[in-house]
Amino acid sequence: MITDQDRFRQDKSPYERPNFRYRCGRVSLWGKPCGQGPNDAGGCGGTSECSPYFDDGRWACRRSPQSGGSCENGPLPDGQCCNQHPPCKPTLTLRGYRARLTMLAAVLVVALIGAFAFNGDGARAVSSLSPGALTSGHAQFTGEKGCATCHAPHGGDAAAWVSAAWSPNALTQSCQTCHKFDGSATAAHNETFKKSADQRQTQCVMCHAEHKGANANITEMADQQCNACHAVKFAGFSNGHPDFSKNYPSRRRTAIAFNHVTHFDKYFAYKQFADRKPKERCVSCHDASNALRNVPVRPFEESCAGCHEKQISKRDLVVFTLPEFEEDPFDAVAVGEACGPSAEMLEAAGEDADKLQEILEAWSGGKSAPDAAAKRLQALQLNLGRVEGEPKKAEDGEEYLSVSEETLPLIAVMLLGLEDGEDIDAYGEPVRDLVMAMIEEGAEPLAANVEGQPDAKMLFAGLSSDILRRAGCAWAANQENEPSASDAGGWFADELSLRYRPLRHADPVVKAWVQLAAAGGAGEGLRDELFSRAKGPGACVKCHSVNAPKGQTAPLRIAWKFGAQSSQRHLRYSHAPHLGLLGLGNSCETCHKVDQTAAYDAAFKHFDALDFASNFKSIDQKTCTTCHAEQQVRQNCTLCHQYHNGPGFKRRMTTAAREPQK
Amino acid sequence: MPAQRQRTFLPLMSFGVTAVVVFVLVAWSARRSWLALGEPAIVTGYTLFALMLLLGLFNIRKRLSMVPIVRASVWLAFHVAAGVLAIAMFWLHAGSVWPSGLYEQILTLLFYLVSVTGIIGYVLSRTLPRRLAQIEIEIIFERIPAELAEIREKVESLALACTQETGSDTVAQHHIGTLAWFFARPRFWVSHVAGGDAAGHWLRGPGSAARRYLNDAEKTYFDQIIELGVLKCQVDRHFACQELLKKWLLVHVPLSMAVILVAVWHLILVNVYAL
């Protein structure tokens, strides 16, 4: 008893064992426990207070001192204890309850994991495998294969899991099922940098962590993370960022050779052009409504045509010129059969003018014979010596006199596969064959000579056989061709040459010929002729810059479209917010300051795009840090730099493409 | 500083400082990994998992009381410091207080429940022993039922003796009608846990209401019964405080087991699917 000062004495105090799982049922009912206590299985330890022992022919009491010691009555004759009490129902101790609850929790967790571990793949499936919702974009493309779309071990057996646990994940390969780049997906910036031989391999998940929720921003990067690889480490754009390069941002030549200085200060100063001067300065030609990285120039028809359209149609493309011959290379009979009525018909007609007229009309299909055709017929007749008239031959009646004193143009030289166009002995036969082929087969033999060249189909597009036949027959008869009307542009033949006059800006035929010259297969002579800024057909390269690949001379690339030919693939800039903030007006000149002294035009006289003097002064970094600095407008790396090189998609993202194939 | 307090304070301070140092080192390592485009969750995750296992060792240590593996008070100090470190490490690992995935949310909920029950347990272990020390008697928790039974027997004996000696059954009637309820088992549990004296009030009020009707002889017995009632109040207080000190573990330990198992599955999934 607690009031007993001596209560912990050995014979009074039971030895408590709180780590036992069970306690006497009487204790749980707030009574005194019996001396026996429960057994290990949780059953009652006994209904007697002691277990008497047999000693020297008598049963002796063995009740413990804590229970009062030996009783007065002693054991019964059969050796049983005389103090019997009803059995109790032992209960768990707190430790026992704790052990059971702990076991229950463990079993419950294992059971729940087992039940829901592989519970489907759907976005709404309750599965212990799902660590969170995918971003809405990615969630659209996992419907068919579920988790296995990205996670290769998913759905595998235990061996696959063990293998996956001890090997690097293949998530980057999975990403490339849909995503693609202009370089290796595992190379930093998808580039191979010459200066960094030990460039580290990258994985998509280094920067893009999924399963952060449908609206999570998985492209966000901190500025400090860029310093992980970059040798030059700095705190921020306004604090340590390397200076902009010289001539920034115009490291490369512009696509269009437009000299802002001469146009504004010189040409528009002329009285005759004063009314065409851009009234809103920059945005008169640059379309600010579509401003992104570049502010695109409005179409040629809106910006340039007012002054330059007529120049285009003045520059003909001369494909063939009848050259001078020392002797008549043509077979009169063959020409006559190809170009005119048959020899039998003419012989039958004799010198009867009416008969000849009938023949002429029959030859021309019943239509009234045009003058040119009549002259051609007359020439044929003269050739055959059947009709009296103007002699084709020289006055002395013996010597051949060529109607042309020209040489072959370079295009014809290329078509005929000749060395040059001035060797009369060399070109006689090929020219004859070409002219005869033109008469008999139209443009096909011409096109056959350029087969395999880039854009070959466009080189003679629209060239009619009639033009070739008429001109060919005249030239084969050593006569000047009667020029057809050519004001509208297109193919035509004048007295001695076959020409093409550009119909408009971006004429596809002239473009194809200039492109052919740029490809390098036509030789430097022809290239220089077509690229002549003063005489080139269509005046294309007067404005469109021609660029050689870095370290090479061919093939040249013609910048047909406006747009910066920038190699800064990782630069990201948009004019739109800047124009929106600064306003239109003269805001462009806040950053783009005209350089009056730059040798702009000289930079377009060669093919090196990097040897360039911009019309504008280099933009200084301070121009940007005026606003983009700490405590001002944001200046994080990804604001201006794009990590990936040419990111795109391999798969089509249409609804049909996403649906599982049946 | 008293020796007993010094015995608990010094280990707690030592482990606390160590926990801060570990946290700073792991956070620094994780940040370095993050800056190097690595996976900071690896270092924080494995550290957290190791902490969970170390925290679980405390329960095993208590089972091995016969083995001298450092004093239990040192283990408790370690458990407290490591527990607080685990909470900080969890936030560092998860990057938020509430993750997005269902499984991670369950793990987080369990972790928070373990943490909260742990904090409650620590608060109880710091406050209730002081209250127990203020009680005049000391008693082993497991012996309380037997002690109560003995008090109950003594009260009943006094009531019988009073009836026999005085010939009046007033005390016996009062015992049967009122006091037997009080002596049957521990009463006023909440009041005792909260540090109140509802039991004393009851004893002085309804419990002693019959005293005015007793003669001197009866009062002698009755006062002895009330003295036993006061003693029973102290035993009840012991019972309430000691039971609470033991019963909070019924929540904390099973939840800890659940958290460790859920974390193990999380670890397996991460290694199979993500690393």
PDB file of N, CA, C and O in Angstrom, chain B residues 44 52 63 86 125 132 162 182 217 252:
ATOM      1  N   THR B  44      19.038  15.688 -50.217  1.00  0.00           N
ATOM      2  CA  THR B  44      18.072  15.980 -49.150  1.00  0.00           C
ATOM      3  C   THR B  44      17.205  14.766 -48.861  1.00  0.00           C
ATOM      4  O   THR B  44      16.883  14.483 -47.700  1.00  0.00           O
ATOM      5  N   MET B  52      14.951   9.564 -40.666  1.00  0.00           N
ATOM      6  CA  MET B  52      13.759   8.803 -40.256  1.00  0.00           C
ATOM      7  C   MET B  52      14.167   7.492 -39.588  1.00  0.00           C
ATOM      8  O   MET B  52      13.596   7.099 -38.565  1.00  0.00           O
ATOM      9  N   ARG B  63      13.447  -0.553 -26.109  1.00  0.00           N
ATOM     10  CA  ARG B  63      13.223  -1.989 -25.908  1.00  0.00           C
ATOM     11  C   ARG B  63      14.481  -2.662 -25.350  1.00  0.00           C
ATOM     12  O   ARG B  63      14.401  -3.690 -24.701  1.00  0.00           O
ATOM     13  N   ALA B  86      14.518  16.816 -39.140  1.00  0.00           N
ATOM     14  CA  ALA B  86      13.772  16.094 -40.180  1.00  0.00           C
ATOM     15  C   ALA B  86      12.663  16.958 -40.763  1.00  0.00           C
ATOM     16  O   ALA B  86      12.415  16.929 -41.975  1.00  0.00           O
ATOM     17  N   SER B 125       6.172  15.617 -22.251  1.00  0.00           N
ATOM     18  CA  SER B 125       7.296  15.086 -21.459  1.00  0.00           C
ATOM     19  C   SER B 125       8.049  16.187 -20.726  1.00  0.00           C
ATOM     20  O   SER B 125       8.813  15.913 -19.802  1.00  0.00           O
ATOM     21  N   LEU B 132       3.968  15.881 -11.884  1.00  0.00           N
ATOM     22  CA  LEU B 132       4.071  14.659 -11.086  1.00  0.00           C
ATOM     23  C   LEU B 132       4.990  14.877  -9.879  1.00  0.00           C
ATOM     24  O   LEU B 132       4.725  14.366  -8.779  1.00  0.00           O
ATOM     25  N   CYS B 162     -17.204   1.496  11.235  1.00  0.00           N
ATOM     26  CA  CYS B 162     -17.991   2.611  11.767  1.00  0.00           C
ATOM     27  C   CYS B 162     -19.406   2.131  12.101  1.00  0.00           C
ATOM     28  O   CYS B 162     -19.948   2.457  13.159  1.00  0.00           O
ATOM     29  N   PHE B 182     -16.567   7.252  -6.471  1.00  0.00           N
ATOM     30  CA  PHE B 182     -15.271   7.932  -6.526  1.00  0.00           C
ATOM     31  C   PHE B 182     -14.104   6.951  -6.399  1.00  0.00           C
ATOM     32  O   PHE B 182     -13.092   7.055  -7.089  1.00  0.00           O
ATOM     33  N   ALA B 217     -18.054  10.128  17.002  1.00  0.00           N
ATOM     34  CA  ALA B 217     -17.451   8.809  16.712  1.00  0.00           C
ATOM     35  C   ALA B 217     -17.442   8.534  15.211  1.00  0.00           C
ATOM     36  O   ALA B 217     -16.462   8.039  14.648  1.00  0.00           O
ATOM     37  N   HIS B 252       1.897   8.133 -32.091  1.00  0.00           N
ATOM     38  CA  HIS B 252       3.176   8.526 -32.687  1.00  0.00           C
ATOM     39  C   HIS B 252       3.922   7.336 -33.303  1.00  0.00           C
ATOM     40  O   HIS B 252       4.401   7.425 -34.440  1.00  0.00           O
TER      41      HIS B 252
END
